[in-house]
XYZ file of C-alpha atoms in Angstrom:
66
model
C 9.124 6.044 -9.002
C 5.866 7.179 -10.285
C 7.588 8.307 -13.910
C 8.919 4.128 -13.923
C 5.795 2.602 -13.219
C 3.988 0.773 -16.698
C 0.666 1.302 -15.403
C -1.438 0.707 -12.160
C -0.171 -2.430 -9.260
C -2.512 -4.286 -7.377
C -0.794 -3.945 -3.892
C 1.057 -1.331 -2.581
C 3.410 -1.885 0.570
C 2.819 1.781 2.534
C 6.693 2.913 3.616
C 7.028 2.775 7.678
C 3.932 1.063 8.232
C 1.271 3.473 7.065
C 3.163 6.164 9.533
C 3.828 8.274 6.556
C 1.702 7.821 3.000
C 3.841 7.745 -0.715
C 3.654 10.653 -2.909
C 0.597 11.145 -4.342
C 1.859 11.265 -7.536
C 3.116 7.761 -7.036
C -0.519 6.510 -5.359
C -2.123 8.185 -8.298
C 0.529 6.397 -11.380
C -0.050 2.470 -9.296
C -4.060 2.980 -8.509
C -3.243 -0.041 -6.562
C -6.098 -2.134 -5.246
C -4.760 -3.326 -2.138
C -2.862 -1.074 0.807
C -0.137 -3.412 2.829
C 0.496 -2.176 6.321
C 3.232 -4.657 8.445
C 2.976 -3.746 12.309
C -0.110 -2.055 13.956
C 1.346 1.672 13.718
C -1.601 4.910 13.128
C -1.980 4.673 9.871
C -1.114 8.627 8.009
C -3.358 10.998 7.698
C -4.236 11.504 3.245
C -4.540 7.205 2.723
C -6.999 6.543 0.101
C -9.333 4.291 1.753
C -10.236 1.013 -0.063
C -8.667 -2.597 0.794
C -6.136 -2.177 3.858
C -4.351 -5.128 5.112
C -2.347 -5.379 7.840
C 0.192 -8.462 9.177
C -0.639 -7.237 12.609
C -4.230 -8.454 11.866
C -3.791 -11.164 9.332
C -0.666 -12.346 10.134
C 1.939 -13.140 7.350
C 0.108 -11.398 3.993
C 0.984 -13.669 0.697
C 1.033 -11.617 -2.506
C 1.159 -13.645 -5.834
C 3.817 -12.118 -8.673
C 3.448 -12.389 -12.491
């Protein structure tokens, strides 16, 4: 997936509610501004620090599409 990205992403939905981290190559290529997590599972180690939004804390999260 990292090789197919045309550029960085504003948002990245973490798999398995954040229990597993995406491949380092994907994180490097996507360089997301916001990480989205559904649920309340403990987060995987090694996730980049930054803006994290959880549906468990905020309810539904709307993401603008271009």
